[in-house]
């Protein structure tokens, strides 16, 4: 280092020096970390050489104490540690260990809200209070999209800031869809100066990234193991709404009419593909990412044990793959798409845009338009429905028909626990006769005479067999 002057080695690995690139005459020391190719430089805050020597030895002793007791030696701001963690995740994405989209989500949160909350804070100073205070801070310093979470009043400046952020988000969405933005998108600030609170699911996701960065800091020994945050605050979860059978039938009917009302050939094409994709999703339970990855080679006709025609789909997503079965009608919906698609080779994606390129958003804006047309945009909880709701519709309808939870979990590529956790409400409705048994005004349905006679005959036959078994030979 050319700026080092008046260098003196106090002992192996401990150097005393002054800097030639500054105006003051203060002394510095540089210490080599034991068993590592790293150094720590500290300003000794004195121009007296004897005092500097004593302080240098004190600093060296302090470093050795920290290493021995697993206390961080280097002070780092959260921002730097988070960036370091992000680089490791980008490297994992290149190796195919995680999805390519994952680092983008991490970057948005790390360089956004987490940087504002703790970016300049030294990572070793982040404790339980700082960790636990994030939900309250996030609610007071952010704006959600849905009023179901409640609203709060904001200043005119904050309203303008949120409007600018929304305009930026909409512009980015337009670019993602391949739509050319000819003039800047403008969003006017809320006239009533209120904004929805951030949802608990958003806060939970951001805190999972916050915790991952802190766990990375523990792994790198930037902070002690006591600063590992695995527990999340108890936040409410919002269940995505499924479509009831009546709503699904309505969507089916309105969808056909919606296609007929299209005024351009391109609109007819997109609406036809969107409509059939919805039918496929509701009859297979595929995740959106699995539909994006679906190729024509992954679709195979087959027959079940009774000789009935079915369709077998090989789907990939969430770093896993599996085979699922679907009724013959799904094959017909797929053939409708193939008939108008410009990408029909075996390796081509099933869901594309009109030019044959893979669909990036799975027609999310078109789905929103159709749901709005059918007056089904929001579910019972006031949550705008999304593509994922078709998967929930499939699970709900299958459970209502009595499909075994184990088989359904295998079909959907999830766990029995998840099915029971998210769809427990279905069993309550399905077994309403048992739940309401004994209540005033509620009687169990009586079997008709045919069923009663058949039941009695079966009971008599069973008794006869038991008698034969016990008859002495």
GROMACS .gro file of N, CA, C and O in nm, residues 37-126:
model
  360
   37UNK      N    1  -0.670  -1.538   0.552
   37UNK     CA    2  -0.598  -1.439   0.472
   37UNK      C    3  -0.678  -1.309   0.469
   37UNK      O    4  -0.720  -1.260   0.363
   38UNK      N    5  -0.700  -1.253   0.588
   38UNK     CA    6  -0.777  -1.129   0.600
   38UNK      C    7  -0.709  -1.038   0.701
   38UNK      O    8  -0.637  -1.084   0.791
   39UNK      N    9  -0.734  -0.908   0.687
   39UNK     CA   10  -0.673  -0.809   0.776
   39UNK      C   11  -0.780  -0.712   0.824
   39UNK      O   12  -0.880  -0.687   0.756
   40UNK      N   13  -0.756  -0.657   0.941
   40UNK     CA   14  -0.844  -0.553   0.993
   40UNK      C   15  -0.759  -0.432   1.027
   40UNK      O   16  -0.657  -0.443   1.097
   41UNK      N   17  -0.802  -0.316   0.976
   41UNK     CA   18  -0.731  -0.190   1.001
   41UNK      C   19  -0.815  -0.102   1.091
   41UNK      O   20  -0.936  -0.086   1.069
   42UNK      N   21  -0.751  -0.044   1.193
   42UNK     CA   22  -0.821   0.038   1.292
   42UNK      C   23  -0.746   0.168   1.313
   42UNK      O   24  -0.622   0.169   1.324
   43UNK      N   25  -0.821   0.279   1.320
   43UNK     CA   26  -0.760   0.407   1.357
   43UNK      C   27  -0.743   0.410   1.509
   43UNK      O   28  -0.837   0.381   1.584
   44UNK      N   29  -0.623   0.447   1.555
   44UNK     CA   30  -0.593   0.446   1.699
   44UNK      C   31  -0.624   0.579   1.766
   44UNK      O   32  -0.608   0.591   1.889
   45UNK      N   33  -0.663   0.680   1.690
   45UNK     CA   34  -0.711   0.809   1.743
   45UNK      C   35  -0.607   0.881   1.830
   45UNK      O   36  -0.642   0.946   1.928
   46UNK      N   37  -0.481   0.866   1.797
   46UNK     CA   38  -0.377   0.939   1.871
   46UNK      C   39  -0.257   0.963   1.779
   46UNK      O   40  -0.228   0.882   1.690
   47UNK      N   41  -0.187   1.074   1.804
   47UNK     CA   42  -0.065   1.105   1.728
   47UNK      C   43   0.060   1.071   1.809
   47UNK      O   44   0.171   1.081   1.758
   48UNK      N   45   0.041   1.028   1.935
   48UNK     CA   46   0.153   0.989   2.022
   48UNK      C   47   0.190   0.844   1.994
   48UNK      O   48   0.105   0.754   2.005
   49UNK      N   49   0.314   0.820   1.960
   49UNK     CA   50   0.355   0.687   1.917
   49UNK      C   51   0.348   0.584   2.029
   49UNK      O   52   0.304   0.471   2.009
   50UNK      N   53   0.389   0.622   2.152
   50UNK     CA   54   0.384   0.527   2.264
   50UNK      C   55   0.241   0.487   2.296
   50UNK      O   56   0.211   0.371   2.320
   51UNK      N   57   0.153   0.588   2.298
   51UNK     CA   58   0.011   0.559   2.323
   51UNK      C   59  -0.046   0.472   2.212
   51UNK      O   60  -0.127   0.381   2.236
   52UNK      N   61   0.001   0.498   2.088
   52UNK     CA   62  -0.047   0.420   1.974
   52UNK      C   63  -0.006   0.274   1.986
   52UNK      O   64  -0.083   0.183   1.954
   53UNK      N   65   0.118   0.250   2.035
   53UNK     CA   66   0.164   0.112   2.052
   53UNK      C   67   0.074   0.037   2.150
   53UNK      O   68   0.035  -0.078   2.127
   54UNK      N   69   0.043   0.101   2.263
   54UNK     CA   70  -0.041   0.037   2.365
   54UNK      C   71  -0.180   0.006   2.309
   54UNK      O   72  -0.235  -0.103   2.331
   55UNK      N   73  -0.237   0.103   2.236
   55UNK     CA   74  -0.371   0.082   2.181
   55UNK      C   75  -0.370  -0.026   2.072
   55UNK      O   76  -0.469  -0.100   2.057
   56UNK      N   77  -0.262  -0.036   1.998
   56UNK     CA   78  -0.252  -0.140   1.895
   56UNK      C   79  -0.255  -0.278   1.958
   56UNK      O   80  -0.324  -0.369   1.909
   57UNK      N   81  -0.181  -0.297   2.069
   57UNK     CA   82  -0.183  -0.425   2.138
   57UNK      C   83  -0.322  -0.454   2.197
   57UNK      O   84  -0.367  -0.568   2.200
   58UNK      N   85  -0.389  -0.347   2.246
   58UNK     CA   86  -0.525  -0.365   2.299
   58UNK      C   87  -0.620  -0.410   2.188
   58UNK      O   88  -0.705  -0.498   2.209
   59UNK      N   89  -0.608  -0.350   2.070
   59UNK     CA   90  -0.693  -0.389   1.957
   59UNK      C   91  -0.667  -0.533   1.915
   59UNK      O   92  -0.760  -0.609   1.886
   60UNK      N   93  -0.540  -0.572   1.917
   60UNK     CA   94  -0.503  -0.709   1.880
   60UNK      C   95  -0.563  -0.808   1.980
   60UNK      O   96  -0.615  -0.914   1.941
   61UNK      N   97  -0.556  -0.775   2.108
   61UNK     CA   98  -0.614  -0.862   2.211
   61UNK      C   99  -0.766  -0.871   2.196
   61UNK      O  100  -0.827  -0.978   2.214
   62UNK      N  101  -0.828  -0.757   2.159
   62UNK     CA  102  -0.974  -0.755   2.142
   62UNK      C  103  -1.016  -0.845   2.026
   62UNK      O  104  -1.116  -0.919   2.036
   63UNK      N  105  -0.941  -0.841   1.917
   63UNK     CA  106  -0.972  -0.925   1.801
   63UNK      C  107  -0.962  -1.072   1.838
   63UNK      O  108  -1.048  -1.154   1.803
   64UNK      N  109  -0.859  -1.110   1.910
   64UNK     CA  110  -0.840  -1.250   1.948
   64UNK      C  111  -0.950  -1.296   2.044
   64UNK      O  112  -0.996  -1.411   2.037
   65UNK      N  113  -0.993  -1.206   2.132
   65UNK     CA  114  -1.103  -1.240   2.223
   65UNK      C  115  -1.231  -1.265   2.143
   65UNK      O  116  -1.305  -1.360   2.170
   66UNK      N  117  -1.258  -1.178   2.045
   66UNK     CA  118  -1.379  -1.192   1.964
   66UNK      C  119  -1.380  -1.324   1.887
   66UNK      O  120  -1.482  -1.394   1.881
   67UNK      N  121  -1.266  -1.358   1.829
   67UNK     CA  122  -1.257  -1.482   1.753
   67UNK      C  123  -1.278  -1.602   1.844
   67UNK      O  124  -1.349  -1.698   1.810
   68UNK      N  125  -1.219  -1.599   1.963
   68UNK     CA  126  -1.230  -1.710   2.056
   68UNK      C  127  -1.373  -1.731   2.102
   68UNK      O  128  -1.420  -1.845   2.120
   69UNK      N  129  -1.448  -1.621   2.121
   69UNK     CA  130  -1.585  -1.630   2.173
   69UNK      C  131  -1.692  -1.614   2.065
   69UNK      O  132  -1.807  -1.585   2.095
   70UNK      N  133  -1.650  -1.630   1.938
   70UNK     CA  134  -1.744  -1.628   1.826
   70UNK      C  135  -1.822  -1.496   1.819
   70UNK      O  136  -1.944  -1.494   1.794
   71UNK      N  137  -1.752  -1.385   1.841
   71UNK     CA  138  -1.811  -1.252   1.831
   71UNK      C  139  -1.761  -1.190   1.700
   71UNK      O  140  -1.643  -1.203   1.667
   72UNK      N  141  -1.848  -1.122   1.622
   72UNK     CA  142  -1.805  -1.065   1.494
   72UNK      C  143  -1.685  -0.971   1.510
   72UNK      O  144  -1.679  -0.890   1.602
   73UNK      N  145  -1.592  -0.983   1.417
   73UNK     CA  146  -1.472  -0.899   1.418
   73UNK      C  147  -1.493  -0.775   1.331
   73UNK      O  148  -1.450  -0.666   1.365
   74UNK      N  149  -1.562  -0.792   1.219
   74UNK     CA  150  -1.580  -0.682   1.125
   74UNK      C  151  -1.722  -0.626   1.136
   74UNK      O  152  -1.818  -0.701   1.147
   75UNK      N  153  -1.734  -0.498   1.131
   75UNK     CA  154  -1.864  -0.431   1.130
   75UNK      C  155  -1.906  -0.411   0.984
   75UNK      O  156  -1.830  -0.354   0.905
   76UNK      N  157  -2.025  -0.458   0.952
   76UNK     CA  158  -2.074  -0.446   0.814
   76UNK      C  159  -2.218  -0.395   0.816
   76UNK      O  160  -2.299  -0.442   0.895
   77UNK      N  161  -2.251  -0.302   0.727
   77UNK     CA  162  -2.391  -0.260   0.718
   77UNK      C  163  -2.475  -0.370   0.656
   77UNK      O  164  -2.426  -0.451   0.576
   78UNK      N  165  -2.600  -0.375   0.694
   78UNK     CA  166  -2.692  -0.477   0.641
   78UNK      C  167  -2.694  -0.474   0.489
   78UNK      O  168  -2.702  -0.578   0.424
   79UNK      N  169  -2.686  -0.356   0.432
   79UNK     CA  170  -2.691  -0.341   0.286
   79UNK      C  171  -2.582  -0.424   0.217
   79UNK      O  172  -2.609  -0.492   0.117
   80UNK      N  173  -2.460  -0.420   0.271
   80UNK     CA  174  -2.350  -0.494   0.210
   80UNK      C  175  -2.368  -0.645   0.223
   80UNK      O  176  -2.341  -0.721   0.130
   81UNK      N  177  -2.414  -0.688   0.340
   81UNK     CA  178  -2.436  -0.831   0.361
   81UNK      C  179  -2.548  -0.882   0.271
   81UNK      O  180  -2.539  -0.990   0.213
   82UNK      N  181  -2.654  -0.801   0.257
   82UNK     CA  182  -2.767  -0.840   0.172
   82UNK      C  183  -2.722  -0.852   0.026
   82UNK      O  184  -2.763  -0.944  -0.046
   83UNK      N  185  -2.637  -0.759  -0.017
   83UNK     CA  186  -2.588  -0.764  -0.155
   83UNK      C  187  -2.500  -0.889  -0.176
   83UNK      O  188  -2.509  -0.955  -0.280
   84UNK      N  189  -2.421  -0.921  -0.078
   84UNK     CA  190  -2.336  -1.040  -0.085
   84UNK      C  191  -2.422  -1.166  -0.094
   84UNK      O  192  -2.393  -1.257  -0.171
   85UNK      N  193  -2.528  -1.170  -0.014
   85UNK     CA  194  -2.621  -1.283  -0.017
   85UNK      C  195  -2.688  -1.293  -0.153
   85UNK      O  196  -2.703  -1.403  -0.209
   86UNK      N  197  -2.727  -1.178  -0.209
   86UNK     CA  198  -2.793  -1.176  -0.340
   86UNK      C  199  -2.704  -1.234  -0.449
   86UNK      O  200  -2.750  -1.308  -0.537
   87UNK      N  201  -2.575  -1.205  -0.443
   87UNK     CA  202  -2.481  -1.258  -0.542
   87UNK      C  203  -2.474  -1.411  -0.535
   87UNK      O  204  -2.463  -1.479  -0.637
   88UNK      N  205  -2.481  -1.465  -0.412
   88UNK     CA  206  -2.479  -1.611  -0.399
   88UNK      C  207  -2.604  -1.673  -0.460
   88UNK      O  208  -2.597  -1.782  -0.519
   89UNK      N  209  -2.718  -1.606  -0.447
   89UNK     CA  210  -2.843  -1.659  -0.503
   89UNK      C  211  -2.844  -1.649  -0.655
   89UNK      O  212  -2.898  -1.736  -0.724
   90UNK      N  213  -2.784  -1.544  -0.708
   90UNK     CA  214  -2.775  -1.532  -0.854
   90UNK      C  215  -2.685  -1.642  -0.910
   90UNK      O  216  -2.711  -1.696  -1.018
   91UNK      N  217  -2.579  -1.675  -0.836
   91UNK     CA  218  -2.491  -1.784  -0.878
   91UNK      C  219  -2.566  -1.918  -0.874
   91UNK      O  220  -2.550  -2.002  -0.963
   92UNK      N  221  -2.650  -1.939  -0.774
   92UNK     CA  222  -2.730  -2.062  -0.766
   92UNK      C  223  -2.828  -2.071  -0.883
   92UNK      O  224  -2.853  -2.180  -0.936
   93UNK      N  225  -2.885  -1.956  -0.922
   93UNK     CA  226  -2.979  -1.956  -1.035
   93UNK      C  227  -2.908  -1.994  -1.164
   93UNK      O  228  -2.963  -2.068  -1.247
   94UNK      N  229  -2.785  -1.950  -1.182
   94UNK     CA  230  -2.708  -1.984  -1.302
   94UNK      C  231  -2.677  -2.134  -1.306
   94UNK      O  232  -2.669  -2.193  -1.413
   95UNK      N  233  -2.660  -2.193  -1.188
   95UNK     CA  234  -2.632  -2.337  -1.182
   95UNK      C  235  -2.759  -2.420  -1.192
   95UNK      O  236  -2.754  -2.543  -1.194
   96UNK      N  237  -2.875  -2.354  -1.192
   96UNK     CA  238  -3.001  -2.426  -1.203
   96UNK      C  239  -3.054  -2.479  -1.072
   96UNK      O  240  -3.148  -2.558  -1.071
   97UNK      N  241  -2.996  -2.435  -0.959
   97UNK     CA  242  -3.040  -2.484  -0.828
   97UNK      C  243  -3.171  -2.418  -0.784
   97UNK      O  244  -3.247  -2.475  -0.707
   98UNK      N  245  -3.193  -2.295  -0.829
   98UNK     CA  246  -3.319  -2.225  -0.803
   98UNK      C  247  -3.366  -2.165  -0.934
   98UNK      O  248  -3.292  -2.159  -1.032
   99UNK      N  249  -3.489  -2.118  -0.937
   99UNK     CA  250  -3.544  -2.062  -1.061
   99UNK      C  251  -3.475  -1.930  -1.095
   99UNK      O  252  -3.426  -1.859  -1.008
  100UNK      N  253  -3.475  -1.897  -1.224
  100UNK     CA  254  -3.413  -1.772  -1.269
  100UNK      C  255  -3.488  -1.650  -1.217
  100UNK      O  256  -3.430  -1.542  -1.203
  101UNK      N  257  -3.617  -1.668  -1.186
  101UNK     CA  258  -3.697  -1.554  -1.138
  101UNK      C  259  -3.672  -1.523  -0.991
  101UNK      O  260  -3.698  -1.411  -0.945
  102UNK      N  261  -3.623  -1.621  -0.916
  102UNK     CA  262  -3.605  -1.601  -0.772
  102UNK      C  263  -3.512  -1.484  -0.738
  102UNK      O  264  -3.548  -1.400  -0.655
  103UNK      N  265  -3.392  -1.473  -0.798
  103UNK     CA  266  -3.306  -1.359  -0.764
  103UNK      C  267  -3.369  -1.223  -0.794
  103UNK      O  268  -3.341  -1.125  -0.725
  104UNK      N  269  -3.454  -1.218  -0.896
  104UNK     CA  270  -3.520  -1.092  -0.929
  104UNK      C  271  -3.613  -1.049  -0.816
  104UNK      O  272  -3.620  -0.931  -0.780
  105UNK      N  273  -3.686  -1.146  -0.761
  105UNK     CA  274  -3.774  -1.115  -0.648
  105UNK      C  275  -3.693  -1.072  -0.527
  105UNK      O  276  -3.730  -0.978  -0.455
  106UNK      N  277  -3.582  -1.143  -0.503
  106UNK     CA  278  -3.496  -1.109  -0.389
  106UNK      C  279  -3.440  -0.968  -0.404
  106UNK      O  280  -3.438  -0.890  -0.308
  107UNK      N  281  -3.395  -0.935  -0.524
  107UNK     CA  282  -3.337  -0.803  -0.546
  107UNK      C  283  -3.439  -0.692  -0.522
  107UNK      O  284  -3.408  -0.588  -0.464
  108UNK      N  285  -3.562  -0.714  -0.569
  108UNK     CA  286  -3.666  -0.612  -0.551
  108UNK      C  287  -3.690  -0.581  -0.404
  108UNK      O  288  -3.705  -0.465  -0.365
  109UNK      N  289  -3.690  -0.686  -0.320
  109UNK     CA  290  -3.714  -0.666  -0.177
  109UNK      C  291  -3.590  -0.612  -0.108
  109UNK      O  292  -3.598  -0.518  -0.026
  110UNK      N  293  -3.473  -0.668  -0.140
  110UNK     CA  294  -3.349  -0.627  -0.073
  110UNK      C  295  -3.313  -0.483  -0.104
  110UNK      O  296  -3.275  -0.406  -0.015
  111UNK      N  297  -3.327  -0.444  -0.231
  111UNK     CA  298  -3.291  -0.307  -0.269
  111UNK      C  299  -3.406  -0.210  -0.249
  111UNK      O  300  -3.388  -0.090  -0.268
  112UNK      N  301  -3.520  -0.263  -0.210
  112UNK     CA  302  -3.636  -0.177  -0.186
  112UNK      C  303  -3.662  -0.155  -0.038
  112UNK      O  304  -3.592  -0.080   0.030
  113UNK      N  305  -3.761  -0.227   0.015
  113UNK     CA  306  -3.806  -0.202   0.152
  113UNK      C  307  -3.700  -0.237   0.257
  113UNK      O  308  -3.684  -0.165   0.355
  114UNK      N  309  -3.628  -0.348   0.239
  114UNK     CA  310  -3.529  -0.386   0.340
  114UNK      C  311  -3.414  -0.287   0.347
  114UNK      O  312  -3.360  -0.260   0.454
  115UNK      N  313  -3.378  -0.230   0.232
  115UNK     CA  314  -3.271  -0.130   0.233
  115UNK      C  315  -3.316  -0.004   0.307
  115UNK      O  316  -3.238   0.056   0.381
  116UNK      N  317  -3.442   0.033   0.287
  116UNK     CA  318  -3.493   0.152   0.358
  116UNK      C  319  -3.503   0.127   0.508
  116UNK      O  320  -3.483   0.217   0.588
  117UNK      N  321  -3.535   0.004   0.544
  117UNK     CA  322  -3.555  -0.027   0.686
  117UNK      C  323  -3.425  -0.047   0.760
  117UNK      O  324  -3.409   0.003   0.872
  118UNK      N  325  -3.330  -0.119   0.701
  118UNK     CA  326  -3.209  -0.155   0.777
  118UNK      C  327  -3.081  -0.147   0.695
  118UNK      O  328  -2.977  -0.197   0.738
  119UNK      N  329  -3.087  -0.084   0.577
  119UNK     CA  330  -2.972  -0.082   0.489
  119UNK      C  331  -2.844  -0.029   0.550
  119UNK      O  332  -2.737  -0.087   0.535
  120UNK      N  333  -2.853   0.083   0.623
  120UNK     CA  334  -2.733   0.145   0.680
  120UNK      C  335  -2.700   0.096   0.821
  120UNK      O  336  -2.598   0.134   0.878
  121UNK      N  337  -2.785   0.011   0.877
  121UNK     CA  338  -2.763  -0.040   1.013
  121UNK      C  339  -2.655  -0.147   1.012
  121UNK      O  340  -2.655  -0.237   0.927
  122UNK      N  341  -2.562  -0.137   1.106
  122UNK     CA  342  -2.459  -0.240   1.117
  122UNK      C  343  -2.528  -0.374   1.148
  122UNK      O  344  -2.612  -0.381   1.236
  123UNK      N  345  -2.489  -0.476   1.074
  123UNK     CA  346  -2.562  -0.603   1.083
  123UNK      C  347  -2.556  -0.663   1.223
  123UNK      O  348  -2.651  -0.729   1.268
  124UNK      N  349  -2.447  -0.637   1.296
  124UNK     CA  350  -2.436  -0.695   1.431
  124UNK      C  351  -2.525  -0.623   1.532
  124UNK      O  352  -2.542  -0.670   1.645
  125UNK      N  353  -2.585  -0.509   1.492
  125UNK     CA  354  -2.674  -0.435   1.582
  125UNK      C  355  -2.821  -0.471   1.561
  125UNK      O  356  -2.907  -0.420   1.631
  126UNK      N  357  -2.848  -0.557   1.465
  126UNK     CA  358  -2.987  -0.598   1.440
  126UNK      C  359  -3.023  -0.710   1.536
  126UNK      O  360  -2.971  -0.821   1.528
   0.00000   0.00000   0.00000
